[in-house]
Tab-separated table of C-alpha atoms in Angstrom:
chain	number	residue	atom	x	y	z
A	56	LEU	CA	17.384	-32.753	29.761
A	57	MET	CA	19.575	-29.965	28.006
A	58	GLN	CA	20.805	-31.125	24.725
A	59	PRO	CA	24.880	-31.105	25.493
A	60	ILE	CA	26.679	-27.759	23.534
A	61	ILE	CA	29.044	-29.440	20.977
A	62	PHE	CA	31.337	-27.232	18.676
A	63	GLN	CA	30.680	-29.139	15.240
A	64	LYS	CA	33.463	-28.381	13.090
A	65	LYS	CA	31.916	-29.675	9.426
A	66	LEU	CA	28.835	-27.414	10.544
A	67	PHE	CA	31.012	-24.869	10.897
A	68	VAL	CA	32.658	-24.642	7.772
A	69	CYS	CA	29.529	-24.753	5.932
A	70	LEU	CA	27.760	-21.933	8.141
A	71	LEU	CA	30.580	-19.594	7.842
A	72	LEU	CA	30.847	-19.916	4.304
A	73	GLY	CA	26.907	-19.551	4.062
A	74	SER	CA	27.410	-15.928	6.487
A	75	ILE	CA	29.555	-14.989	4.063
A	76	THR	CA	27.552	-15.787	1.023
A	77	PHE	CA	24.870	-14.325	2.958
A	78	VAL	CA	26.047	-10.617	3.372
A	79	ILE	CA	26.976	-10.635	-0.208
A	80	PHE	CA	23.533	-11.386	-1.273
A	81	GLY	CA	21.734	-9.343	1.008
A	82	VAL	CA	23.911	-6.040	-0.785
A	83	LEU	CA	23.314	-7.407	-4.106
A	84	SER	CA	19.651	-8.278	-3.669
A	85	HIS	CA	18.871	-4.732	-1.751
A	86	GLU	CA	20.647	-2.883	-4.737
A	87	SER	CA	18.819	-4.900	-7.170
A	88	ALA	CA	15.729	-3.813	-6.114
A	89	HIS	CA	16.900	-0.146	-6.098
A	90	CYS	CA	18.052	-0.894	-9.648
A	91	LEU	CA	15.081	-2.685	-11.220
A	92	VAL	CA	12.774	0.226	-9.563
A	93	ALA	CA	14.988	2.816	-11.006
A	94	ARG	CA	14.704	1.006	-14.491
A	95	TYR	CA	10.810	0.657	-14.252
A	96	LEU	CA	10.445	4.091	-13.437
A	97	GLY	CA	12.568	5.371	-16.580
A	98	PHE	CA	15.955	4.983	-15.902
A	99	LYS	CA	17.467	3.011	-18.399
A	100	ASN	CA	21.022	3.278	-17.426
A	101	ALA	CA	20.491	2.701	-13.606
A	102	ARG	CA	23.336	0.162	-12.619
A	103	ILE	CA	24.411	-1.755	-9.419
A	104	HIS	CA	28.029	-0.403	-7.834
A	105	TYR	CA	29.353	-2.941	-4.978
A	106	ASP	CA	27.555	-0.451	-2.312
A	107	PHE	CA	25.173	1.713	-3.863
A	108	THR	CA	22.608	1.866	-6.847
A	109	ASP	CA	23.586	5.059	-9.884
A	110	PRO	CA	20.023	5.739	-11.301
A	111	GLY	CA	22.240	6.922	-14.149
A	112	ARG	CA	20.351	9.590	-16.605
A	113	LEU	CA	17.560	11.245	-15.395
A	114	ASN	CA	13.880	9.505	-16.569
A	115	ASN	CA	11.096	11.902	-18.606
A	116	THR	CA	9.653	12.897	-15.361
A	117	ILE	CA	12.835	14.710	-14.223
A	118	LEU	CA	13.686	15.829	-17.875
A	119	ARG	CA	10.712	17.469	-18.403
A	120	GLU	CA	10.801	19.023	-14.823
A	121	LYS	CA	13.787	20.592	-16.151
A	122	GLU	CA	12.533	21.726	-19.316
A	123	ILE	CA	9.762	23.452	-17.552
A	124	GLU	CA	11.976	25.396	-14.924
A	125	GLN	CA	14.481	26.054	-18.138
A	126	GLN	CA	11.418	27.610	-20.164
A	127	TYR	CA	10.205	29.758	-16.988
A	128	SER	CA	13.531	30.534	-15.743
A	129	TYR	CA	13.333	34.058	-15.553
A	130	GLU	CA	9.959	34.088	-14.133
A	131	ILE	CA	10.991	31.808	-11.454
A	132	ALA	CA	14.342	33.821	-10.825
A	133	ASN	CA	12.174	36.334	-10.472
A	134	HIS	CA	9.408	34.977	-8.253
A	135	LEU	CA	6.882	36.178	-11.134
A	136	PRO	CA	3.873	34.410	-11.828
A	137	PHE	CA	3.320	31.996	-14.721
A	138	ASP	CA	1.420	28.545	-15.005
A	139	ASN	CA	3.072	26.621	-12.893
A	140	GLN	CA	0.560	23.520	-12.091
A	141	GLU	CA	2.411	20.836	-14.579
A	142	LEU	CA	5.822	21.828	-13.087
A	143	ASN	CA	3.891	21.501	-9.391
A	144	THR	CA	2.477	17.891	-10.824
A	145	LEU	CA	6.212	16.894	-12.129
A	146	LYS	CA	7.847	17.548	-8.457
A	147	ARG	CA	5.516	15.626	-6.723
A	148	GLN	CA	5.389	12.949	-9.275
A	149	ALA	CA	9.518	12.856	-9.307
A	150	LYS	CA	9.563	12.878	-5.503
A	151	ARG	CA	7.040	10.006	-5.351
A	152	GLU	CA	9.364	8.158	-7.718
A	153	TYR	CA	12.394	8.826	-5.673
A	154	PHE	CA	10.661	7.168	-2.944
A	155	LEU	CA	9.786	4.059	-4.565
A	156	MET	CA	13.064	3.904	-6.107
A	157	ILE	CA	14.833	4.182	-2.566
A	158	VAL	CA	12.366	1.873	-0.309
A	159	ALA	CA	12.293	-0.475	-2.735
A	160	GLY	CA	15.983	-1.964	-0.684
A	161	PRO	CA	14.870	-2.185	2.445
A	162	LEU	CA	11.600	-3.380	1.702
A	163	GLU	CA	13.026	-6.217	-0.367
A	164	THR	CA	15.204	-6.985	2.414
A	165	LEU	CA	12.639	-7.208	4.903
A	166	VAL	CA	10.002	-8.907	2.786
A	167	VAL	CA	12.862	-11.279	1.699
A	168	GLY	CA	13.411	-11.861	5.791
A	169	THR	CA	9.833	-12.330	6.484
A	170	ILE	CA	9.145	-14.662	3.865
A	171	GLY	CA	12.296	-16.545	5.147
A	172	PHE	CA	10.623	-16.649	8.635
A	173	ILE	CA	7.518	-17.669	8.029
A	174	LEU	CA	8.889	-20.482	6.166
A	175	LEU	CA	10.263	-21.784	8.710
A	176	ILE	CA	7.462	-21.816	10.900
A	177	LEU	CA	5.021	-23.607	8.129
A	178	TYR	CA	8.246	-26.129	7.396
A	179	ARG	CA	9.694	-26.570	10.277
A	180	LYS	CA	8.517	-30.036	10.926
A	181	ARG	CA	9.499	-31.383	7.767
A	182	PHE	CA	13.338	-30.469	8.421
A	183	SER	CA	15.722	-32.584	10.637
A	184	ALA	CA	17.714	-29.802	11.723
A	185	CYS	CA	18.305	-31.366	15.328
A	186	GLU	CA	19.793	-34.247	13.704
A	187	ASN	CA	21.422	-33.232	10.470
A	188	LEU	CA	22.615	-30.256	8.623
A	189	ASN	CA	19.846	-29.623	6.370
A	190	TYR	CA	20.667	-27.125	3.449
A	191	GLY	CA	16.976	-26.070	2.587
A	192	TYR	CA	16.807	-25.374	6.334
A	193	TRP	CA	19.569	-23.128	6.904
A	194	VAL	CA	18.997	-21.296	3.646
A	195	LEU	CA	15.886	-20.410	5.216
A	196	VAL	CA	17.484	-19.332	8.558
A	197	PHE	CA	19.826	-17.099	6.629
A	198	LEU	CA	17.089	-15.156	4.941
A	199	SER	CA	15.406	-14.913	8.498
A	200	PHE	CA	18.586	-13.075	9.015
A	201	LEU	CA	18.137	-10.194	6.962
A	202	TRP	CA	16.033	-8.695	9.778
A	203	LEU	CA	19.535	-7.920	10.893
A	204	ARG	CA	19.596	-4.577	8.810
A	205	PRO	CA	17.108	-2.629	11.448
A	206	ILE	CA	18.239	-4.021	14.330
A	207	PHE	CA	22.006	-2.664	12.705
A	208	SER	CA	20.404	0.753	12.082
A	209	LEU	CA	19.090	0.789	15.470
A	210	VAL	CA	22.356	0.292	16.738
A	211	ALA	CA	23.920	3.266	14.942
A	212	GLU	CA	21.112	5.420	15.671
A	213	ILE	CA	21.651	4.882	19.505
A	214	ASN	CA	25.626	5.004	18.956
A	215	SER	CA	25.155	8.114	16.679
A	216	PRO	CA	27.401	11.220	17.778
A	217	SER	CA	24.547	13.181	16.889
A	218	GLY	CA	22.564	11.414	19.519
A	219	GLY	CA	20.165	10.067	16.560
A	220	ILE	CA	20.037	12.509	14.826
A	221	MET	CA	20.424	11.495	10.869
A	222	PRO	CA	21.918	14.012	8.380
A	223	ARG	CA	19.808	13.961	5.099
A	224	GLY	CA	22.381	11.812	3.285
A	225	GLY	CA	21.842	9.333	6.247
A	226	PRO	CA	20.459	5.360	5.281
A	227	ASP	CA	17.727	4.418	3.017
A	228	GLU	CA	15.299	3.988	6.069
A	229	PHE	CA	15.542	7.982	7.166
A	230	LYS	CA	15.041	9.203	3.655
A	231	VAL	CA	12.017	6.978	3.780
A	232	ALA	CA	10.690	8.582	7.253
A	233	ASP	CA	11.622	11.945	5.261
A	234	TYR	CA	8.981	11.479	2.804
A	235	LEU	CA	6.597	9.791	4.639
A	236	GLY	CA	6.647	12.390	7.274
A	237	LEU	CA	7.455	10.250	10.199
A	238	ASP	CA	9.897	10.078	12.406
A	239	TYR	CA	12.947	8.242	12.185
A	240	ALA	CA	13.932	7.271	15.265
A	241	ILE	CA	10.584	5.796	16.132
A	242	LEU	CA	10.597	3.716	12.779
A	243	ASN	CA	14.006	2.554	13.117
A	244	LEU	CA	12.750	1.634	16.994
A	245	ILE	CA	9.652	-0.244	15.788
A	246	THR	CA	11.706	-2.075	13.207
A	247	GLY	CA	14.494	-3.005	15.396
A	248	ILE	CA	11.988	-4.184	17.922
A	249	VAL	CA	10.860	-6.665	15.422
A	250	GLY	CA	13.820	-7.403	14.303
A	251	ILE	CA	15.311	-8.667	17.549
A	252	VAL	CA	11.947	-10.495	18.137
A	253	ILE	CA	12.387	-12.423	15.151
A	254	ILE	CA	16.186	-13.222	15.302
A	255	CYS	CA	15.559	-14.103	18.896
A	256	ILE	CA	12.789	-16.837	17.943
A	257	VAL	CA	15.127	-18.034	15.047
A	258	ILE	CA	17.947	-18.486	16.931
A	259	PHE	CA	15.921	-20.041	20.428
A	260	LYS	CA	13.235	-21.812	18.974
A	261	PHE	CA	14.593	-22.721	15.214
A	262	VAL	CA	18.558	-23.598	16.223
A	263	ALA	CA	19.019	-26.379	18.146
A	264	ALA	CA	20.612	-25.941	21.461
A	265	SER	CA	23.573	-28.248	20.468
A	266	GLN	CA	24.362	-26.436	17.094
A	267	ARG	CA	23.699	-22.992	18.459
A	268	VAL	CA	27.081	-22.091	19.666
A	269	THR	CA	28.783	-23.363	16.343
A	270	PHE	CA	26.199	-21.654	14.620
A	271	LEU	CA	26.472	-17.693	15.959
A	272	SER	CA	30.018	-18.266	16.413
A	273	ALA	CA	30.380	-19.084	12.416
A	274	LEU	CA	27.392	-16.318	12.036
A	275	LEU	CA	29.473	-13.723	13.270
A	276	SER	CA	33.073	-14.827	11.583
A	277	GLY	CA	30.936	-15.075	8.552
A	278	CYS	CA	29.582	-11.759	8.908
A	279	PHE	CA	32.962	-9.453	9.609
A	280	ILE	CA	34.812	-11.971	6.634
A	281	GLY	CA	31.917	-11.276	4.103
A	282	TYR	CA	31.783	-7.606	4.860
A	283	TRP	CA	35.657	-7.302	4.124
A	284	LEU	CA	35.346	-9.119	1.561
A	285	TRP	CA	32.722	-7.567	-0.583
A	286	PHE	CA	33.539	-4.103	0.192
A	287	GLY	CA	37.688	-4.518	0.622
A	288	ILE	CA	38.108	-6.311	-2.225
A	289	LEU	CA	35.904	-8.171	-4.441
A	290	GLY	CA	32.780	-5.187	-4.732
A	291	PRO	CA	35.041	-2.420	-5.888
A	292	ARG	CA	36.615	-5.088	-8.643
A	293	LEU	CA	33.684	-6.742	-9.428
A	294	LEU	CA	31.215	-3.368	-9.559
A	295	PRO	CA	33.368	-0.655	-8.941
């Protein structure tokens, strides 16, 4: 027999607050990954803003690269030969470090989302989600929903006025694909499909049918409110 679909007010309020927190956590954890890797790579003044990470001052690799370019500025400007082995090595290293800093954000988001999904599978029997509101269970559900990011990226690409062609100042995933020499559309499609599969499994396998409408209502409402609250009000004031 199918479970009756009942809108649960208490559950809705809890999940609404959870969804708002989930949006802010997703943004901050993503940017924190950028910032931590940037500092590890020598960008000591890297800091998080509410919607991006500023690497701050140049690290030693780029400073040395600039120093050599200044030293051989005449030769470079006039296309004259000079010992450019160190400069080429530094350029490759700088690109690699930039890639690591950029990939850290999306990688953190998907890794944490995957961990949440795996823990849901491993500890499913320990939770009584079908009967009671279990906070630990819903935390893992929200973590799994970090896989919404590649889905949103896929939707944005499909709706792009340029027909899926992203500018060079595009999202992190585009920069990652560009560095790896991959087709952004294919990378987006693969991660988007994986995201859709994971989200569908979570909704239809881990969220009880009697709670599904309440959960989805809270999730949609909370995501909109959380986005507006963070990017429109709190973010610019707390992390300008």
